[in-house]
mmCIF file of C-alpha atoms in Angstrom:
data_model
loop_
_atom_site.group_PDB
_atom_site.id
_atom_site.type_symbol
_atom_site.label_atom_id
_atom_site.label_comp_id
_atom_site.label_asym_id
_atom_site.label_seq_id
_atom_site.Cartn_x
_atom_site.Cartn_y
_atom_site.Cartn_z
ATOM 1 C CA MET A 1 -36.204 51.698 11.354
ATOM 2 C CA THR A 2 -33.955 52.346 14.137
ATOM 3 C CA PRO A 3 -30.290 54.430 13.368
ATOM 4 C CA ASP A 4 -28.379 51.504 14.959
ATOM 5 C CA ARG A 5 -30.120 49.180 12.509
ATOM 6 C CA LYS A 6 -29.481 51.462 9.450
ATOM 7 C CA TYR A 7 -25.837 51.915 10.168
ATOM 8 C CA ALA A 8 -25.625 47.308 11.052
ATOM 9 C CA LEU A 9 -27.200 47.763 7.556
ATOM 10 C CA SER A 10 -25.622 50.683 5.355
ATOM 11 C CA ALA A 11 -21.888 48.797 7.118
ATOM 12 C CA LEU A 12 -22.835 45.323 5.344
ATOM 13 C CA GLU A 13 -24.000 46.297 2.194
ATOM 14 C CA ARG A 14 -20.321 47.517 1.707
ATOM 15 C CA GLU A 15 -18.801 44.577 2.901
ATOM 16 C CA PHE A 16 -21.195 42.829 0.393
ATOM 17 C CA ALA A 17 -21.239 45.037 -2.467
ATOM 18 C CA GLU A 18 -17.086 44.713 -2.043
ATOM 19 C CA ASN A 19 -17.558 40.730 -2.206
ATOM 20 C CA PRO A 20 -21.038 39.782 -3.052
ATOM 21 C CA LEU A 21 -22.642 36.671 -1.332
ATOM 22 C CA SER A 22 -25.388 34.733 -2.065
ATOM 23 C CA LYS A 23 -27.559 31.442 -0.756
ATOM 24 C CA ALA A 24 -26.565 30.386 -3.483
ATOM 25 C CA LYS A 25 -23.066 31.101 -3.094
ATOM 26 C CA LEU A 26 -23.438 29.807 0.744
ATOM 27 C CA ASP A 27 -24.881 26.416 -0.294
ATOM 28 C CA GLU A 28 -21.380 25.996 -2.645
ATOM 29 C CA LEU A 29 -19.664 27.142 0.264
ATOM 30 C CA ARG A 30 -21.175 24.425 2.266
ATOM 31 C CA ASN A 31 -20.730 21.857 -0.425
ATOM 32 C CA GLU A 32 -17.028 22.609 -0.849
ATOM 33 C CA SER A 33 -16.709 21.695 3.420
ATOM 34 C CA GLU A 34 -18.560 18.524 3.410
ATOM 35 C CA LYS A 35 -16.431 17.445 0.361
ATOM 36 C CA ILE A 36 -13.733 18.288 2.453
ATOM 37 C CA THR A 37 -14.717 16.951 5.489
ATOM 38 C CA ASP A 38 -15.362 13.689 3.892
ATOM 39 C CA LYS A 39 -11.636 14.267 2.325
ATOM 40 C CA ALA A 40 -10.508 14.339 5.503
ATOM 41 C CA GLY A 41 -11.961 11.231 6.685
ATOM 42 C CA ASP A 42 -10.525 9.589 4.016
ATOM 43 C CA VAL A 43 -6.995 10.426 5.210
ATOM 44 C CA ARG A 44 -8.120 9.281 8.258
ATOM 45 C CA ARG A 45 -8.933 5.689 6.864
ATOM 46 C CA LEU A 46 -5.647 5.732 4.606
ATOM 47 C CA ALA A 47 -3.084 6.764 7.311
ATOM 48 C CA ALA A 48 -4.396 3.954 8.738
ATOM 49 C CA ALA A 49 -4.673 1.759 6.640
ATOM 50 C CA VAL A 50 -0.762 1.865 5.998
ATOM 51 C CA SER A 51 -0.256 1.814 9.873
ATOM 52 C CA GLN A 52 -1.844 -1.158 10.062
ATOM 53 C CA ILE A 53 0.132 -2.464 7.121
ATOM 54 C CA SER A 54 3.807 -1.135 8.872
ATOM 55 C CA GLU A 55 2.581 -2.793 11.188
ATOM 56 C CA ASP A 56 2.238 -6.687 10.253
ATOM 57 C CA ARG A 57 4.354 -9.133 11.432
ATOM 58 C CA ILE A 58 5.658 -10.028 8.471
ATOM 59 C CA VAL A 59 6.375 -6.427 6.929
ATOM 60 C CA LYS A 60 7.973 -5.705 10.543
ATOM 61 C CA LYS A 61 10.698 -9.115 10.226
ATOM 62 C CA PHE A 62 11.267 -7.909 6.488
ATOM 63 C CA ASP A 63 11.874 -4.447 7.006
ATOM 64 C CA ALA A 64 14.059 -4.996 10.008
ATOM 65 C CA ASN A 65 16.008 -7.918 8.321
ATOM 66 C CA PRO A 66 14.966 -6.587 4.344
ATOM 67 C CA ILE A 67 16.330 -9.423 1.219
ATOM 68 C CA GLU A 68 18.688 -8.012 -0.850
ATOM 69 C CA GLU A 69 18.767 -7.382 -4.085
ATOM 70 C CA GLY A 70 19.454 -11.137 -5.908
ATOM 71 C CA GLU A 71 19.461 -12.891 -3.086
ATOM 72 C CA ARG A 72 15.668 -14.045 -2.781
ATOM 73 C CA GLU A 73 16.572 -15.270 -6.980
ATOM 74 C CA ARG A 74 19.624 -17.178 -5.473
ATOM 75 C CA ALA A 75 17.914 -19.110 -3.042
ATOM 76 C CA ASP A 76 15.475 -20.353 -5.669
ATOM 77 C CA GLU A 77 17.864 -21.363 -7.930
ATOM 78 C CA LEU A 78 19.948 -23.628 -4.748
ATOM 79 C CA LYS A 79 16.183 -25.181 -4.236
ATOM 80 C CA LYS A 80 16.267 -25.923 -7.640
ATOM 81 C CA GLU A 81 19.881 -27.147 -7.778
ATOM 82 C CA TYR A 82 19.284 -28.709 -4.905
ATOM 83 C CA LEU A 83 16.006 -30.643 -5.712
ATOM 84 C CA GLU A 84 18.221 -31.650 -8.900
ATOM 85 C CA THR A 85 20.997 -32.830 -7.755
ATOM 86 C CA GLU A 86 19.352 -34.960 -5.272
ATOM 87 C CA GLU A 87 17.130 -36.463 -8.072
ATOM 88 C CA LEU A 88 20.454 -36.948 -9.776
ATOM 89 C CA ILE A 89 21.631 -38.653 -6.649
ATOM 90 C CA LYS A 90 19.109 -41.378 -6.627
ATOM 91 C CA ALA A 91 19.017 -42.220 -10.007
ATOM 92 C CA GLU A 92 23.425 -43.202 -9.829
ATOM 93 C CA GLU A 93 21.984 -44.784 -6.615
ATOM 94 C CA ALA A 94 19.869 -47.061 -8.586
ATOM 95 C CA ALA A 95 22.307 -47.320 -11.419
ATOM 96 C CA ALA A 96 25.153 -48.189 -8.981
ATOM 97 C CA ASN A 97 23.060 -51.196 -7.418
ATOM 98 C CA LYS A 98 21.389 -52.268 -10.495
ATOM 99 C CA ALA A 99 25.504 -52.879 -11.461
ATOM 100 C CA SER A 100 26.570 -54.352 -8.172
ATOM 101 C CA ASP A 101 24.071 -57.167 -9.148
ATOM 102 C CA SER A 102 25.712 -57.804 -12.273
ATOM 103 C CA LYS A 103 29.275 -57.598 -11.487
ATOM 104 C CA LYS A 104 31.850 -59.517 -13.268
ATOM 105 C CA PRO A 105 35.215 -60.893 -11.417
ATOM 106 C CA SER A 106 38.246 -58.272 -12.836
ATOM 107 C CA TYR A 107 41.251 -59.431 -15.097
ATOM 108 C CA LYS A 108 43.543 -58.730 -12.463
ATOM 109 C CA ALA A 109 41.734 -61.255 -10.167
ATOM 110 C CA ILE A 110 41.336 -64.119 -12.777
ATOM 111 C CA MET A 111 45.411 -63.753 -13.269
ATOM 112 C CA THR A 112 46.045 -64.167 -9.648
ATOM 113 C CA VAL A 113 43.718 -67.224 -8.904
ATOM 114 C CA LEU A 114 44.974 -68.794 -11.638
ATOM 115 C CA GLY A 115 49.173 -67.857 -11.250
ATOM 116 C CA VAL A 116 47.895 -69.505 -7.663
ATOM 117 C CA LEU A 117 46.179 -72.871 -8.412
ATOM 118 C CA LEU A 118 49.517 -72.971 -11.044
ATOM 119 C CA ALA A 119 51.965 -72.505 -8.532
ATOM 120 C CA ALA A 120 49.574 -75.387 -6.002
ATOM 121 C CA GLY A 121 48.903 -77.688 -9.054
ATOM 122 C CA GLY A 122 53.137 -77.554 -9.974
ATOM 123 C CA VAL A 123 54.309 -78.264 -6.556
ATOM 124 C CA GLY A 124 52.030 -80.973 -6.265
ATOM 125 C CA LEU A 125 52.902 -82.195 -10.024
ATOM 126 C CA ALA A 126 56.642 -82.171 -8.934
ATOM 127 C CA PHE A 127 56.128 -85.174 -7.007
ATOM 128 C CA LEU A 128 54.954 -87.072 -9.451
ATOM 129 C CA ASN A 129 56.868 -85.535 -12.689
ATOM 130 C CA LEU A 130 59.176 -83.166 -11.019
ATOM 131 C CA TYR A 131 60.290 -81.258 -14.877
ATOM 132 C CA ALA A 132 56.230 -80.864 -15.326
ATOM 133 C CA GLY A 133 55.411 -79.822 -11.702
ATOM 134 C CA ILE A 134 58.474 -76.826 -12.419
ATOM 135 C CA ALA A 135 57.074 -76.254 -15.797
ATOM 136 C CA VAL A 136 53.620 -76.188 -14.093
ATOM 137 C CA GLY A 137 54.816 -73.813 -11.209
ATOM 138 C CA ALA A 138 56.623 -71.494 -13.115
ATOM 139 C CA VAL A 139 53.685 -70.487 -15.541
ATOM 140 C CA GLY A 140 51.958 -70.434 -11.947
ATOM 141 C CA LEU A 141 54.716 -67.954 -10.706
ATOM 142 C CA ILE A 142 54.712 -66.456 -13.783
ATOM 143 C CA ALA A 143 50.575 -65.648 -13.162
ATOM 144 C CA LEU A 144 51.433 -63.841 -9.790
ATOM 145 C CA ILE A 145 54.103 -62.357 -11.192
ATOM 146 C CA SER A 146 52.034 -60.834 -14.031
ATOM 147 C CA SER A 147 48.810 -60.353 -11.691
ATOM 148 C CA LEU A 148 51.335 -57.539 -10.259
ATOM 149 C CA PHE A 149 52.267 -55.458 -13.031
ATOM 150 C CA ILE A 150 48.452 -55.457 -14.011
ATOM 151 C CA LYS A 151 46.596 -52.433 -13.081
ATOM 152 C CA SER A 152 43.548 -52.796 -10.757
ATOM 153 C CA GLU A 153 39.961 -50.994 -12.598
ATOM 154 C CA PRO A 154 39.110 -48.164 -12.021
ATOM 155 C CA LYS A 155 36.834 -47.946 -9.693
ATOM 156 C CA ASN A 156 33.032 -47.717 -10.670
ATOM 157 C CA HIS A 157 32.284 -44.606 -13.059
ATOM 158 C CA ALA A 158 28.788 -44.590 -11.318
ATOM 159 C CA GLN A 159 30.804 -44.260 -7.784
ATOM 160 C CA ASN A 160 33.112 -41.327 -8.572
ATOM 161 C CA ARG A 161 29.563 -39.491 -9.610
ATOM 162 C CA LEU A 162 27.529 -40.408 -7.015
ATOM 163 C CA THR A 163 30.708 -39.163 -4.550
ATOM 164 C CA GLU A 164 30.445 -35.948 -6.940
ATOM 165 C CA LEU A 165 26.940 -35.144 -6.255
ATOM 166 C CA THR A 166 27.023 -35.929 -2.775
ATOM 167 C CA VAL A 167 28.954 -33.405 -1.805
ATOM 168 C CA LYS A 168 27.452 -30.583 -4.520
ATOM 169 C CA ALA A 169 24.801 -30.847 -2.582
ATOM 170 C CA ASN A 170 25.550 -31.337 0.400
ATOM 171 C CA THR A 171 27.479 -27.801 -0.628
ATOM 172 C CA THR A 172 24.097 -26.521 -2.420
ATOM 173 C CA LYS A 173 22.077 -27.147 0.674
ATOM 174 C CA ASN A 174 24.554 -26.126 3.305
ATOM 175 C CA GLU A 175 24.514 -22.479 1.374
ATOM 176 C CA LEU A 176 21.135 -22.454 1.253
ATOM 177 C CA SER A 177 20.697 -23.135 4.904
ATOM 178 C CA GLU A 178 23.136 -20.707 5.647
ATOM 179 C CA PHE A 179 20.996 -17.417 4.002
ATOM 180 C CA LEU A 180 17.825 -19.162 5.466
ATOM 181 C CA SER A 181 19.082 -19.297 9.270
ATOM 182 C CA SER A 182 20.274 -15.397 8.419
ATOM 183 C CA LYS A 183 16.538 -14.397 7.472
ATOM 184 C CA GLY A 184 15.353 -16.297 10.230
ATOM 185 C CA TYR A 185 13.911 -19.843 8.955
ATOM 186 C CA TYR A 186 16.290 -22.741 10.265
ATOM 187 C CA SER A 187 14.087 -25.899 10.382
ATOM 188 C CA ARG A 188 14.704 -28.863 12.015
ATOM 189 C CA GLU A 189 12.388 -30.126 9.523
ATOM 190 C CA GLY A 190 15.241 -29.517 6.566
ATOM 191 C CA VAL A 191 15.988 -26.661 4.352
ATOM 192 C CA LEU A 192 13.103 -27.690 1.856
ATOM 193 C CA VAL A 193 10.182 -27.233 4.893
ATOM 194 C CA GLY A 194 12.773 -23.642 5.482
ATOM 195 C CA MET A 195 12.234 -22.726 2.454
ATOM 196 C CA ALA A 196 8.771 -22.659 2.001
ATOM 197 C CA ASN A 197 7.920 -21.344 5.111
ATOM 198 C CA PHE A 198 10.092 -17.913 3.652
ATOM 199 C CA SER A 199 8.763 -18.492 0.563
ATOM 200 C CA ARG A 200 5.243 -17.819 1.850
ATOM 201 C CA ASP A 201 6.344 -15.420 4.102
ATOM 202 C CA TYR A 202 8.302 -13.211 1.504
ATOM 203 C CA ASP A 203 5.820 -13.998 -0.429
ATOM 204 C CA GLU A 204 3.345 -11.797 1.953
ATOM 205 C CA TYR A 205 5.430 -9.429 2.673
ATOM 206 C CA LEU A 206 5.877 -8.012 -0.994
ATOM 207 C CA SER A 207 1.708 -8.381 -1.499
ATOM 208 C CA LEU A 208 1.531 -6.341 1.384
ATOM 209 C CA LYS A 209 4.426 -3.887 0.645
ATOM 210 C CA ALA A 210 2.166 -3.703 -2.830
ATOM 211 C CA GLN A 211 -1.097 -2.511 -0.974
ATOM 212 C CA GLU A 212 0.675 -0.545 1.075
ATOM 213 C CA ASP A 213 2.833 1.517 -1.646
ATOM 214 C CA GLU A 214 -1.122 1.656 -3.182
ATOM 215 C CA LYS A 215 -2.146 2.765 -0.307
ATOM 216 C CA TYR A 216 0.368 5.301 0.180
ATOM 217 C CA ARG A 217 0.331 6.949 -3.197
ATOM 218 C CA THR A 218 -3.450 7.437 -3.005
ATOM 219 C CA LEU A 219 -2.754 8.806 0.582
ATOM 220 C CA GLU A 220 -0.647 11.622 -0.714
ATOM 221 C CA LYS A 221 -3.251 12.520 -3.699
ATOM 222 C CA THR A 222 -5.888 12.970 -1.138
ATOM 223 C CA GLU A 223 -3.714 14.694 1.298
ATOM 224 C CA LYS A 224 -3.001 17.111 -1.996
ATOM 225 C CA ASP A 225 -6.276 17.199 -3.012
ATOM 226 C CA LEU A 226 -7.227 18.323 0.582
ATOM 227 C CA ALA A 227 -5.038 20.654 1.002
ATOM 228 C CA SER A 228 -5.696 22.754 -2.701
ATOM 229 C CA ALA A 229 -9.462 22.635 -1.326
ATOM 230 C CA THR A 230 -8.733 23.520 2.291
ATOM 231 C CA LYS A 231 -6.667 26.635 1.056
ATOM 232 C CA ALA A 232 -9.002 27.574 -2.033
ATOM 233 C CA ILE A 233 -12.247 27.657 0.762
ATOM 234 C CA LYS A 234 -10.085 29.613 3.097
ATOM 235 C CA ALA A 235 -9.283 32.062 0.541
ATOM 236 C CA GLU A 236 -12.971 32.668 0.272
ATOM 237 C CA LEU A 237 -13.559 33.062 4.088
ATOM 238 C CA THR A 238 -11.000 35.418 4.329
ATOM 239 C CA LYS A 239 -12.869 37.732 2.086
ATOM 240 C CA TYR A 240 -15.796 38.370 4.928
ATOM 241 C CA GLY A 241 -13.002 38.184 7.887
ATOM 242 C CA TYR A 242 -13.330 34.632 8.385
ATOM 243 C CA GLY A 243 -10.086 33.568 7.403
ATOM 244 C CA ASP A 244 -8.675 31.797 10.723
ATOM 245 C CA THR A 245 -11.850 30.616 11.899
ATOM 246 C CA ASP A 246 -12.547 26.521 11.661
ATOM 247 C CA ILE A 247 -14.542 26.211 7.851
ATOM 248 C CA LYS A 248 -17.367 24.969 9.232
ATOM 249 C CA THR A 249 -18.221 27.427 12.102
ATOM 250 C CA ALA A 250 -16.932 30.668 9.533
ATOM 251 C CA ILE A 251 -19.562 29.519 7.363
ATOM 252 C CA ASP A 252 -21.888 29.230 9.812
ATOM 253 C CA LEU A 253 -21.144 32.653 11.064
ATOM 254 C CA LEU A 254 -20.371 34.131 7.478
ATOM 255 C CA ALA A 255 -24.645 32.807 7.029
ATOM 256 C CA LYS A 256 -25.302 34.579 10.050
ATOM 257 C CA LYS A 257 -24.138 37.690 8.519
ATOM 258 C CA TYR A 258 -26.306 37.312 5.508
ATOM 259 C CA ASN A 259 -29.203 36.349 7.308
ATOM 260 C CA ASP A 260 -28.940 39.847 9.023
ATOM 261 C CA TYR A 261 -27.867 41.409 6.307
ATOM 262 C CA LEU A 262 -31.488 40.134 4.920
ATOM 263 C CA SER A 263 -33.622 40.990 7.665
ATOM 264 C CA LEU A 264 -32.443 44.660 7.779
ATOM 265 C CA LYS A 265 -32.931 44.477 3.562
ATOM 266 C CA GLY A 266 -35.700 43.242 4.243
ATOM 267 C CA GLU A 267 -36.618 45.864 7.232
ATOM 268 C CA LYS A 268 -36.026 48.807 5.137
ATOM 269 C CA GLU A 269 -37.963 47.880 2.687
ATOM 270 C CA TYR A 270 -40.659 47.372 4.493
ATOM 271 C CA CYS A 271 -40.224 50.656 5.844
ATOM 272 C CA ALA A 272 -39.565 52.187 2.643
ATOM 273 C CA ARG A 273 -43.309 50.552 1.841
ATOM 274 C CA ARG A 274 -44.749 51.656 4.764
ATOM 275 C CA ALA A 275 -43.596 55.589 4.100
ATOM 276 C CA GLU A 276 -44.910 55.072 1.037
ATOM 277 C CA GLU A 277 -48.478 53.990 2.132
ATOM 278 C CA ILE A 278 -48.567 56.461 4.557
ATOM 279 C CA LYS A 279 -47.668 59.333 2.304
ATOM 280 C CA LYS A 280 -50.198 58.371 0.043
ATOM 281 C CA ARG A 281 -52.738 58.359 2.342
ATOM 282 C CA ILE A 282 -52.102 61.433 3.738
ATOM 283 C CA ASP A 283 -51.745 62.802 0.039
ATOM 284 C CA GLU A 284 -55.399 61.719 -0.341
ATOM 285 C CA SER A 285 -56.312 63.085 2.923
ATOM 286 C CA GLU A 286 -54.472 66.375 1.763
ATOM 287 C CA ARG A 287 -56.746 66.438 -1.496
ATOM 288 C CA PHE A 288 -59.766 65.427 0.118
ATOM 289 C CA PHE A 289 -59.992 68.258 2.350
ATOM 290 C CA ALA A 290 -58.982 71.120 -0.243
ATOM 291 C CA ASP A 291 -61.402 69.909 -2.542
ATOM 292 C CA PHE A 292 -64.151 69.888 0.653
ATOM 293 C CA SER A 293 -62.774 73.203 1.065
ATOM 294 C CA VAL A 294 -63.094 74.483 -2.098
ATOM 295 C CA ALA A 295 -66.548 72.918 -2.517
ATOM 296 C CA TYR A 296 -68.173 74.282 0.841
ATOM 297 C CA LYS A 297 -66.086 77.636 0.146
ATOM 298 C CA LEU A 298 -64.200 77.340 3.538
ATOM 299 C CA GLY A 299 -61.093 79.002 4.272
ATOM 300 C CA GLY A 300 -58.954 79.315 6.649
ATOM 301 C CA ASP A 301 -56.275 76.732 8.606
ATOM 302 C CA LYS A 302 -57.204 73.387 7.950
ATOM 303 C CA ASN A 303 -56.372 72.097 11.577
ATOM 304 C CA GLU A 304 -58.403 74.669 12.675
ATOM 305 C CA LEU A 305 -61.901 74.015 10.144
ATOM 306 C CA LEU A 306 -61.246 70.208 11.408
ATOM 307 C CA GLU A 307 -61.970 71.327 15.298
ATOM 308 C CA LYS A 308 -64.573 73.211 14.206
#
């Protein structure tokens, strides 16, 4: 074994004595490296998914013009109130139509007509009987005068109610329409169509935001796990002088160094065995010549004896 190879082996032995390494350790580092690679891929995919959701048309629309707290609930209440009012209007209109079909003459109208008839009859009767005509005419005049003091019947209750409901429906519709227009959901087909479009999109927005939040939480956890695993393996590689190298390359270099160490160690052991074998053969040869010399009573130098 050459001196430079002995020196290289000595340096590696000192290094691995301080920080022992084995094939099992290298396999463990490789497994951790693969997990880190997988986690890095998960981070990229999750980040892309979060980004894709944030770029969705509906998400961007409501993020730019958010629904304030209570606005959705108020819009739903207005829609419900508007529909209920419209139903009440239909009911009142039906009631009003039914009442108009069976409407009777008012008391004031009867008194007026009766007064006119009596007054006219009194005039005609006066030509036949002056006193009787005056009496009948007087009664007619009294009836006419009385009709003037009779208050008109109040307006139909159904009509008043219908007016109130119509005003309420318009007010509710206008408030709802104003809200929808502010969010970009005005519809020529009516406020209910605009509300349906808004509800559909906003429900989809809430669903997308829930997915975005879930993926973002998963992304944060995965990033923390990745950072923790990377820090741990970097700490291990730093012990061997590869802390500033990317993980895969560092493990490959460390594996090469360890294989070089095993190779040099094997070479040293091989040389030691060969030296032992040679020494053994020399010892055997020495004993052979010693025995040979004794058996044949030869003396002198061994090399001179061999030459002879």
